[in-house]
PDB file of C-alpha atoms and ligand atoms in Angstrom:
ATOM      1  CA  UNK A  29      -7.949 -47.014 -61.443  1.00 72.00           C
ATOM      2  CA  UNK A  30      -6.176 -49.918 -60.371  1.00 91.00           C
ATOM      3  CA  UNK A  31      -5.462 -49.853 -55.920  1.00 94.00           C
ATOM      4  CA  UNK A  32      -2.879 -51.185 -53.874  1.00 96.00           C
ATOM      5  CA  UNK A  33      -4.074 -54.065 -51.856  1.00 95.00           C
ATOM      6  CA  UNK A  34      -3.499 -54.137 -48.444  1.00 96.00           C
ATOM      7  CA  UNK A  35      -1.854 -57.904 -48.030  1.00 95.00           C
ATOM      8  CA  UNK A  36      -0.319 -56.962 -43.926  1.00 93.00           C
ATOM      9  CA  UNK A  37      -2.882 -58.301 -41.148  1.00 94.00           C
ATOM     10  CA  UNK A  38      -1.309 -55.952 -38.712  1.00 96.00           C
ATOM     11  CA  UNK A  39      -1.253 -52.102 -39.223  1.00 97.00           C
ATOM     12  CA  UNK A  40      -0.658 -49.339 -37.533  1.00 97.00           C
ATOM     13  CA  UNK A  41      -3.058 -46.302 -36.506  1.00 96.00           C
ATOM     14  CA  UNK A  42      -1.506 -43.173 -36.648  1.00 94.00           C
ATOM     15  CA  UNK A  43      -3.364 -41.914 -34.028  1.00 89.00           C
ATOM     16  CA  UNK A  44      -3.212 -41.059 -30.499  1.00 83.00           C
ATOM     17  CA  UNK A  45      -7.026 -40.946 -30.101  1.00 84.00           C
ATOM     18  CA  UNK A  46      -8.320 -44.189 -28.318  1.00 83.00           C
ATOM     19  CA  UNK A  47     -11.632 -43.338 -29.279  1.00 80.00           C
ATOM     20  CA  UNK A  48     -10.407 -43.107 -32.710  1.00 82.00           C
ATOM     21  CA  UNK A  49      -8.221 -46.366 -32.558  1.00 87.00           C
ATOM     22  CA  UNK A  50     -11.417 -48.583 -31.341  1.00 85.00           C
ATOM     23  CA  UNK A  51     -13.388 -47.305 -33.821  1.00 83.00           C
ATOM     24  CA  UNK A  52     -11.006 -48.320 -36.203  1.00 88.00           C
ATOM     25  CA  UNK A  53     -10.129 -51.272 -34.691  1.00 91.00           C
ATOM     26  CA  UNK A  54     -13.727 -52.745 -34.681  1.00 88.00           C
ATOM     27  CA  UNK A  55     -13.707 -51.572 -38.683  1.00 89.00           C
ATOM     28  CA  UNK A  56     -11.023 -53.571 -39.491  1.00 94.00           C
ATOM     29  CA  UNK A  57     -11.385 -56.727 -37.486  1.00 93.00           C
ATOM     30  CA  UNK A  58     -13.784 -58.276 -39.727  1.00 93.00           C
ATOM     31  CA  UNK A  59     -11.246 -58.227 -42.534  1.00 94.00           C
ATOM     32  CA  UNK A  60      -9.221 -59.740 -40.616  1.00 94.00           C
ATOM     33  CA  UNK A  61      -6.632 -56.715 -39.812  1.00 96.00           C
ATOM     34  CA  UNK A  62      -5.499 -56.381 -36.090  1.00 96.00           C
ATOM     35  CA  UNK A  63      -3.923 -52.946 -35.417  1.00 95.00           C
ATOM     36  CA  UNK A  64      -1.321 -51.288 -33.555  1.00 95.00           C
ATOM     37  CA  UNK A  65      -1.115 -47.503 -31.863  1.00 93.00           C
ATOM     38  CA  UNK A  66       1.012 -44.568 -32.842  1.00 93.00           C
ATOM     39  CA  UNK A  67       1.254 -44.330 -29.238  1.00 92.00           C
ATOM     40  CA  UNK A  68       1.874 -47.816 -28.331  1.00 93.00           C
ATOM     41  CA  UNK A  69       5.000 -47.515 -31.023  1.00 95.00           C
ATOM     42  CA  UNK A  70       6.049 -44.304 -29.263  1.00 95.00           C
ATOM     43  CA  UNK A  71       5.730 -42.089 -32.957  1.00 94.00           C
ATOM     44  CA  UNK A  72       5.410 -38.983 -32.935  1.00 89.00           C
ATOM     45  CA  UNK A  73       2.635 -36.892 -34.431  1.00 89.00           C
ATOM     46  CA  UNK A  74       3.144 -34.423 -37.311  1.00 93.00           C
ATOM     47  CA  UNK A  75       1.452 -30.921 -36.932  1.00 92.00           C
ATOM     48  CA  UNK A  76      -1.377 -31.131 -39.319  1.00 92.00           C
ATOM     49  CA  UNK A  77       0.000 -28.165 -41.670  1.00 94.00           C
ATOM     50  CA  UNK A  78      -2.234 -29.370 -45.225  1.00 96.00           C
ATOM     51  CA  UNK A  79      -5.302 -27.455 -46.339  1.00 96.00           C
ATOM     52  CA  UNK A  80      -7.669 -30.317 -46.854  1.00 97.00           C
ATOM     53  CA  UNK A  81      -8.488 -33.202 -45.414  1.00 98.00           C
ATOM     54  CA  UNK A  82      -7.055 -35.818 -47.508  1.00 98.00           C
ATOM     55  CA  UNK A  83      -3.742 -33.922 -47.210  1.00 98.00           C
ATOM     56  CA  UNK A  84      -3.915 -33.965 -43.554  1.00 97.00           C
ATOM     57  CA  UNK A  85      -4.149 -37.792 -42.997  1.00 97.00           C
ATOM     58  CA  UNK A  86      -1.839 -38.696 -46.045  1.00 97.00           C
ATOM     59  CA  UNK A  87       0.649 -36.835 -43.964  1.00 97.00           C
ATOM     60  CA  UNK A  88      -0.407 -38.244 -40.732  1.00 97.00           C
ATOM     61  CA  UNK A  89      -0.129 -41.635 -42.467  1.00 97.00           C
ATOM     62  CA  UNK A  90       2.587 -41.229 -44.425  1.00 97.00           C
ATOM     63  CA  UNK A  91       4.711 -40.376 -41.197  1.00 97.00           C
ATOM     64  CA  UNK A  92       3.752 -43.571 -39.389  1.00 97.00           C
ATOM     65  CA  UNK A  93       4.602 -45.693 -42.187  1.00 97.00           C
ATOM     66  CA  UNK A  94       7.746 -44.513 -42.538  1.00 96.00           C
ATOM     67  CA  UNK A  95       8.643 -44.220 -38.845  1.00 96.00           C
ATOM     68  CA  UNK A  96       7.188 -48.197 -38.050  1.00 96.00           C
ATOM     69  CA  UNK A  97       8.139 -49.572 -41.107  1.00 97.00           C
ATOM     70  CA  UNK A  98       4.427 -51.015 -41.186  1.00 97.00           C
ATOM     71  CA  UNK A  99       1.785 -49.526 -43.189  1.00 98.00           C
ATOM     72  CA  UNK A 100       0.118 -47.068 -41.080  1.00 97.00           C
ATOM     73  CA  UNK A 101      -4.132 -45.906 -41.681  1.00 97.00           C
ATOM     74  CA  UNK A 102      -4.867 -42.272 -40.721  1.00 96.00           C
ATOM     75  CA  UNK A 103      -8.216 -40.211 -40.712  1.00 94.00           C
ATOM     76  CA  UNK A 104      -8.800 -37.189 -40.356  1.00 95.00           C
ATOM     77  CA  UNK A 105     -12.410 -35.243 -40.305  1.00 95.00           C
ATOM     78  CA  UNK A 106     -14.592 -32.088 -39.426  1.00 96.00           C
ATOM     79  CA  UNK A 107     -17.329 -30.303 -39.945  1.00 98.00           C
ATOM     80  CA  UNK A 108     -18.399 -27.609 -43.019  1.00 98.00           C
ATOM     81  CA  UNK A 109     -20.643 -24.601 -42.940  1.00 98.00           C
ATOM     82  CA  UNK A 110     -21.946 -24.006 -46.184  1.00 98.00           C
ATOM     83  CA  UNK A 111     -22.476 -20.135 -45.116  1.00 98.00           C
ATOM     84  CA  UNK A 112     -19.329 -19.990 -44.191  1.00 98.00           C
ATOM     85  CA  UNK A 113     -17.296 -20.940 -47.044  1.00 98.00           C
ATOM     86  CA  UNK A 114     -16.526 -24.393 -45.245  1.00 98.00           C
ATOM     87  CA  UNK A 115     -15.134 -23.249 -41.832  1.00 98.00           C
ATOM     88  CA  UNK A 116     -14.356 -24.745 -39.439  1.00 98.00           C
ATOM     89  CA  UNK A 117     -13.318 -27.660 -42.010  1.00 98.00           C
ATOM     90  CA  UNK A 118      -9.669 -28.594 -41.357  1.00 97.00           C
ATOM     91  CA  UNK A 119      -9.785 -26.480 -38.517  1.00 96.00           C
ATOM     92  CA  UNK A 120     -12.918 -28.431 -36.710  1.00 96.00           C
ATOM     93  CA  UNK A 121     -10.988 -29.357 -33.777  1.00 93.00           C
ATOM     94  CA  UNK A 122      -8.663 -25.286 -33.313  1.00 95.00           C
ATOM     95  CA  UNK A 123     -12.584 -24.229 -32.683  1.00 97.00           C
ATOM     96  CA  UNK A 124     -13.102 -25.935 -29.474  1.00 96.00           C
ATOM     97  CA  UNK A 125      -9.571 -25.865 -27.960  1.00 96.00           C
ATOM     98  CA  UNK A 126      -9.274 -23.969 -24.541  1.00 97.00           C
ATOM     99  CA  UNK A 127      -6.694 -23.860 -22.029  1.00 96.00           C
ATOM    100  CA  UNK A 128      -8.231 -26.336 -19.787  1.00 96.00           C
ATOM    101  CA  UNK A 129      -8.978 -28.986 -23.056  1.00 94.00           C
ATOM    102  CA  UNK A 130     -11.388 -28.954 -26.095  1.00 94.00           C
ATOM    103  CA  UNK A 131     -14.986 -27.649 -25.433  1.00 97.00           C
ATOM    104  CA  UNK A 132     -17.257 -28.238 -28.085  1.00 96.00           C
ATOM    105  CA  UNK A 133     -20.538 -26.159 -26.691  1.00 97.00           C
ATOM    106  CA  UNK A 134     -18.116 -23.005 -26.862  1.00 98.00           C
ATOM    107  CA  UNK A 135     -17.281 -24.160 -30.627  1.00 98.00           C
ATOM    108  CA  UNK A 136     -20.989 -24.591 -31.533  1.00 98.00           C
ATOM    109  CA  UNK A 137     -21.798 -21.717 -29.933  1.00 98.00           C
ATOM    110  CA  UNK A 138     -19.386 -19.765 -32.005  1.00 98.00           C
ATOM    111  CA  UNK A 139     -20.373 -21.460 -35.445  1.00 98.00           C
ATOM    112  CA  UNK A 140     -24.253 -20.348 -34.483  1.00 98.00           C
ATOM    113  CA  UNK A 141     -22.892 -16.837 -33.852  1.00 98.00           C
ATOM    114  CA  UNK A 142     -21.195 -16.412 -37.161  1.00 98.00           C
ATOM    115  CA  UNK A 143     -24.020 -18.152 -39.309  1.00 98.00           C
ATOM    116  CA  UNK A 144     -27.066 -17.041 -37.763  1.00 97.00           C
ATOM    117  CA  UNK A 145     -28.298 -14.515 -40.413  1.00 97.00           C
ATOM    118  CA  UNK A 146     -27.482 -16.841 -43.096  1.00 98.00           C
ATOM    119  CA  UNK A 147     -30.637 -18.155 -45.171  1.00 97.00           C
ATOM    120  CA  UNK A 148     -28.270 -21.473 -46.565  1.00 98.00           C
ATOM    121  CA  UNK A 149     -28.326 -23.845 -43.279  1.00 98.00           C
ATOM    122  CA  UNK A 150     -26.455 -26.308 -45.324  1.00 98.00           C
ATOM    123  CA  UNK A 151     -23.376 -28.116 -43.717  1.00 98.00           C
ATOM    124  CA  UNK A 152     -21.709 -31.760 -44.110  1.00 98.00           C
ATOM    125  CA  UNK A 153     -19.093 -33.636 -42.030  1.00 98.00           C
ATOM    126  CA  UNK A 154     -16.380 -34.742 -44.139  1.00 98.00           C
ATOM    127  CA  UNK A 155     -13.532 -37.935 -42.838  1.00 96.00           C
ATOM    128  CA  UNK A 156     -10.420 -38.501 -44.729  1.00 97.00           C
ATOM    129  CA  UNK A 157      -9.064 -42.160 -44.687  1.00 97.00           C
ATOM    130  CA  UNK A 158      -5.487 -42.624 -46.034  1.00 98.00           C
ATOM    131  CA  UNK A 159      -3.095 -45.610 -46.161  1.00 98.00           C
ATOM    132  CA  UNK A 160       0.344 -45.412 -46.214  1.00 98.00           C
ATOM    133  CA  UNK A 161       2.805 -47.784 -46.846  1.00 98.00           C
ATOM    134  CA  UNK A 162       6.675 -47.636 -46.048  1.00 97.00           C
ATOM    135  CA  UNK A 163       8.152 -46.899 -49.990  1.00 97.00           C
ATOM    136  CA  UNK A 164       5.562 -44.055 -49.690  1.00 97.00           C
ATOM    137  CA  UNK A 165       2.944 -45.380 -51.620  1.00 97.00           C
ATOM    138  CA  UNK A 166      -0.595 -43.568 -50.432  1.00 98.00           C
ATOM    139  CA  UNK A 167      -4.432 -44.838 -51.083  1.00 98.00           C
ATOM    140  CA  UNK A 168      -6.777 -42.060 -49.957  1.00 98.00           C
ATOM    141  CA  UNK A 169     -10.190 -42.195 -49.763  1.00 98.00           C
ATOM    142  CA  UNK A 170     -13.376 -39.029 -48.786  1.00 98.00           C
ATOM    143  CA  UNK A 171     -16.764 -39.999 -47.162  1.00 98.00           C
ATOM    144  CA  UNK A 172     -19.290 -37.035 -46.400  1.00 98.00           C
ATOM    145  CA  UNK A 173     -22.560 -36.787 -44.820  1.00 98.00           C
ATOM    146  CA  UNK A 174     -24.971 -34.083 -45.896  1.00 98.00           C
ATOM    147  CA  UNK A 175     -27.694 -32.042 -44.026  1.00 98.00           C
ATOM    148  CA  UNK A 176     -28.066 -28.856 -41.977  1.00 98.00           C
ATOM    149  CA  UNK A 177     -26.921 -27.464 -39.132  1.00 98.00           C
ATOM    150  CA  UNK A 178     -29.830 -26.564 -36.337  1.00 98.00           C
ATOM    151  CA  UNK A 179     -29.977 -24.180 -33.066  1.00 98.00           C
ATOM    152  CA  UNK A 180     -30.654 -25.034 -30.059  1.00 98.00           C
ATOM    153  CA  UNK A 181     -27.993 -28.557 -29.820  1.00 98.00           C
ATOM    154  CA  UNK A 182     -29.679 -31.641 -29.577  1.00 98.00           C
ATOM    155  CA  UNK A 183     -28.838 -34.829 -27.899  1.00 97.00           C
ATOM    156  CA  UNK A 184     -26.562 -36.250 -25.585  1.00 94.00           C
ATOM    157  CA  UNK A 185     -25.230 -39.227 -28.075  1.00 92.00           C
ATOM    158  CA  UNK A 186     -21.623 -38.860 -30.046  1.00 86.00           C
ATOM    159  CA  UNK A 187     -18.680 -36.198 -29.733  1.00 91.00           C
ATOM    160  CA  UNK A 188     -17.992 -32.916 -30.744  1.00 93.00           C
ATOM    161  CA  UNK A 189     -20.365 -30.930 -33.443  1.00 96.00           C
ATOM    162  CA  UNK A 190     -22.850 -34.060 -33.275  1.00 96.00           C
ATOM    163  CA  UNK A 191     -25.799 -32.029 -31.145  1.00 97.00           C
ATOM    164  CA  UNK A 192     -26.595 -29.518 -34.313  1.00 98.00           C
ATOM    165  CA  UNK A 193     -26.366 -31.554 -37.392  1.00 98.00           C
ATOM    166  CA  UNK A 194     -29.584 -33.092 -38.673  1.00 98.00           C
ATOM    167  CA  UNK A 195     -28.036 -35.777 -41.738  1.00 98.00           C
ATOM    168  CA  UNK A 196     -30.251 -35.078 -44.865  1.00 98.00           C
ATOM    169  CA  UNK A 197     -33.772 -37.022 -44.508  1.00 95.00           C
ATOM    170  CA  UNK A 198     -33.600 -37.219 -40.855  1.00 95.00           C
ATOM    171  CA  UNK A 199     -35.803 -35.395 -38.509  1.00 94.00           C
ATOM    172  CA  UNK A 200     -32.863 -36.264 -35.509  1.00 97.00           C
ATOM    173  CA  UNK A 201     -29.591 -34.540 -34.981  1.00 98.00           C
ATOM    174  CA  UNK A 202     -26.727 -37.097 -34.741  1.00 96.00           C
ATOM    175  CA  UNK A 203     -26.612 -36.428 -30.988  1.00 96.00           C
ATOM    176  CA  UNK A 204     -30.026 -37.854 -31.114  1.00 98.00           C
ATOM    177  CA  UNK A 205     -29.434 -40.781 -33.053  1.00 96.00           C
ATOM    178  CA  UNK A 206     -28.478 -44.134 -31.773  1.00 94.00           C
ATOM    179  CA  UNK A 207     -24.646 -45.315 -32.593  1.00 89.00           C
ATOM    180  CA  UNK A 208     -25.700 -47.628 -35.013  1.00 90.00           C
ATOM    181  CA  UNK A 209     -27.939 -45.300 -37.338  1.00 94.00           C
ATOM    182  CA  UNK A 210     -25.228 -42.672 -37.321  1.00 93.00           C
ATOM    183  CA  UNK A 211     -22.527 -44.983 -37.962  1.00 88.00           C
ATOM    184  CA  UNK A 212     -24.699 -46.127 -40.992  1.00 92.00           C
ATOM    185  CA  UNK A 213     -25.005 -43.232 -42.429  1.00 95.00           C
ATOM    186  CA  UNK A 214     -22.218 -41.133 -41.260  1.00 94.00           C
ATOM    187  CA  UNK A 215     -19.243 -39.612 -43.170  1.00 95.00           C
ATOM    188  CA  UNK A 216     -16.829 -42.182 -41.598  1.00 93.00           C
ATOM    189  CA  UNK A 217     -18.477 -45.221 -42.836  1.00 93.00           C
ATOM    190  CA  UNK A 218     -18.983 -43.410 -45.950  1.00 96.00           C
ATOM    191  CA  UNK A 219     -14.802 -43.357 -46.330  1.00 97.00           C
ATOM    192  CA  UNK A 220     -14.866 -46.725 -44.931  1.00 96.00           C
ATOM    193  CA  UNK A 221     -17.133 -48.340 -47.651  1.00 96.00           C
ATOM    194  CA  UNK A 222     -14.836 -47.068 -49.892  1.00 97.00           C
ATOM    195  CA  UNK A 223     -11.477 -47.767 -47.964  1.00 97.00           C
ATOM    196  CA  UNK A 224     -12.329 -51.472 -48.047  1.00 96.00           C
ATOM    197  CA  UNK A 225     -13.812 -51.889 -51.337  1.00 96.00           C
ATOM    198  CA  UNK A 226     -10.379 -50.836 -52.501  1.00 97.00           C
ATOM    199  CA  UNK A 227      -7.709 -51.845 -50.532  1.00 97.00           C
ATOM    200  CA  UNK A 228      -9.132 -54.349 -48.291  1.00 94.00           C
ATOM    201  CA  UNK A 229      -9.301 -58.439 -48.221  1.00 85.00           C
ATOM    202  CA  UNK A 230     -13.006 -59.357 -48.066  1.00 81.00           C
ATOM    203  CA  UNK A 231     -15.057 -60.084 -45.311  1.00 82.00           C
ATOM    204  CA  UNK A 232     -15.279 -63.910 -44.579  1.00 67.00           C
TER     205      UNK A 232
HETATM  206  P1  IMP B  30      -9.313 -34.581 -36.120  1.00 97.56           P
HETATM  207  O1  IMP B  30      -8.952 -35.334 -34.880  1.00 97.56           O
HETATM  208  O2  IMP B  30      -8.297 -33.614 -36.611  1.00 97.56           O
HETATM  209  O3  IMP B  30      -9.804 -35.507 -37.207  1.00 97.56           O
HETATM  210  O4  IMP B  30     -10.523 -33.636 -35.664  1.00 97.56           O
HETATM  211  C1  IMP B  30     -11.815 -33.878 -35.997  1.00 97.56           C
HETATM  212  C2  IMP B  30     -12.714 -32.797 -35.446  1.00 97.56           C
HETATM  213  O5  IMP B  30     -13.984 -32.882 -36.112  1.00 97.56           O
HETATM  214  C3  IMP B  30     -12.994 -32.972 -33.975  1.00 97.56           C
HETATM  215  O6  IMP B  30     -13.124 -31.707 -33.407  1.00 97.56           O
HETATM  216  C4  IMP B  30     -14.326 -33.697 -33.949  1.00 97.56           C
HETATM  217  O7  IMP B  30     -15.072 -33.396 -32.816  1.00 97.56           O
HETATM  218  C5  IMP B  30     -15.015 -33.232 -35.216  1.00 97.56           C
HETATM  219  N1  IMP B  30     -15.732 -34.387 -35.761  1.00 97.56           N
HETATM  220  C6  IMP B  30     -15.244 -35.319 -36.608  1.00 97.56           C
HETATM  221  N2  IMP B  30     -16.142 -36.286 -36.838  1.00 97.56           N
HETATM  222  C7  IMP B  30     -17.222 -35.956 -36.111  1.00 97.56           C
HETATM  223  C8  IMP B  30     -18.477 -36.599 -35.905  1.00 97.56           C
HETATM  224  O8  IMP B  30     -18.793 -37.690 -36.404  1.00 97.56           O
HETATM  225  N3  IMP B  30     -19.320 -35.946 -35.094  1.00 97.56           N
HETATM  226  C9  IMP B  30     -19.020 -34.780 -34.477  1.00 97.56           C
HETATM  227  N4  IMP B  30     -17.871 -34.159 -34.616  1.00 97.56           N
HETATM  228  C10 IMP B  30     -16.968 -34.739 -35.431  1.00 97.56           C
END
């Protein structure tokens, strides 16, 4: 399959997330790609109405291309159950939303609840990473990490659903885990690796 290469050096996130546009930002900078905010550009941000993940960021993406002229990277990610058919999955994030903001104990808590009896402890985070250019053209690319989910949550280290996944061959949840050996093994960089071995101008 032949790719689109991406020949800008500036590119817009279409994100709100700051945590999501450093990450990003620190992804891209050593292929020499500066980017720029959804918010920073003012754009506004779809409702995520797709099924799957890939859907979800092309039309995050797609969007923010079309609204900055510039071609626009989305992601989009969450976390599987295996017991329960995939849930929360494109939902990850509806799970821990309250009134006063997102709480992801209360969204553990209820993923323990409805698995608990379940022998298959199997569950993977998934990350979508799609970009769009302005005539519409998309390049989209999935990056999972395997293991199982555990109970009690462990660690203090990462965000949301990190405290009760153990990645396959680990003894550590990712809360556990230092930044670095999640983020080489983790479902992000796995879309990443791919991301930039398509589309992307070398590192020098
Ligand atoms: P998004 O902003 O729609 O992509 O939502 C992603 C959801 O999945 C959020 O609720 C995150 O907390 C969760 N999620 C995604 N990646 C990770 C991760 O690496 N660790 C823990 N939770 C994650």
């Amino acid at each position: 399959m032949t790719h689109r290469r991406l020949e800008a050096t500036r590119i817009v996130l279409a994100s709100h997330n700051a945590g999501k546009v450093r990450e990003n930002a620190a992804l891209l900078a050593p292929h020499g790609i500066s980017i720029v905010s959804a918010k920073e550009l003012g754009l506004p941000e779809p409702e995520e109405t797709e099924e799957t993940f890939l859907g979800n960021a092309g039309l995050k993406a797609l969007a923010a291309a079309r609204a900055s002229g510039l071609v626009a990277l989305a992601d989009d990610s969450g976390f599987s159950v295996a017991a329960l058919d995939g849930a929360p999955g494109v939902r990850t994030a509806d799970w821990a939303e309250t009134p006063g903001g997102r709480d992801y104990a209360m969204a553990m808590a209820k993923v323990e609840k409805l698995a608990r009896h379940a022998a298959d402890r199997r569950a993977w985070f998934s990350c979508a990473l799609v970009l769009a250019w302005p005539d519409g053209h998309v390049e989209g690319f999935l990056g999972e990490a395997h293991g199982q989910w555990v109970w009690p949550p462990r660690g203090t280290q990462g965000f949301g659903y990190d405290p009760m996944f153990v990645p396959e061959g680990a003894g550590e949840t990712f809360g556990e885990m230092a930044a670095e050996a999640k983020h080489a093994i983790s479902h992000r960089a796995a879309a990443f690796r791919k991301l930039a071995a398509a589309c992307l101008p070398p590192v020098e």
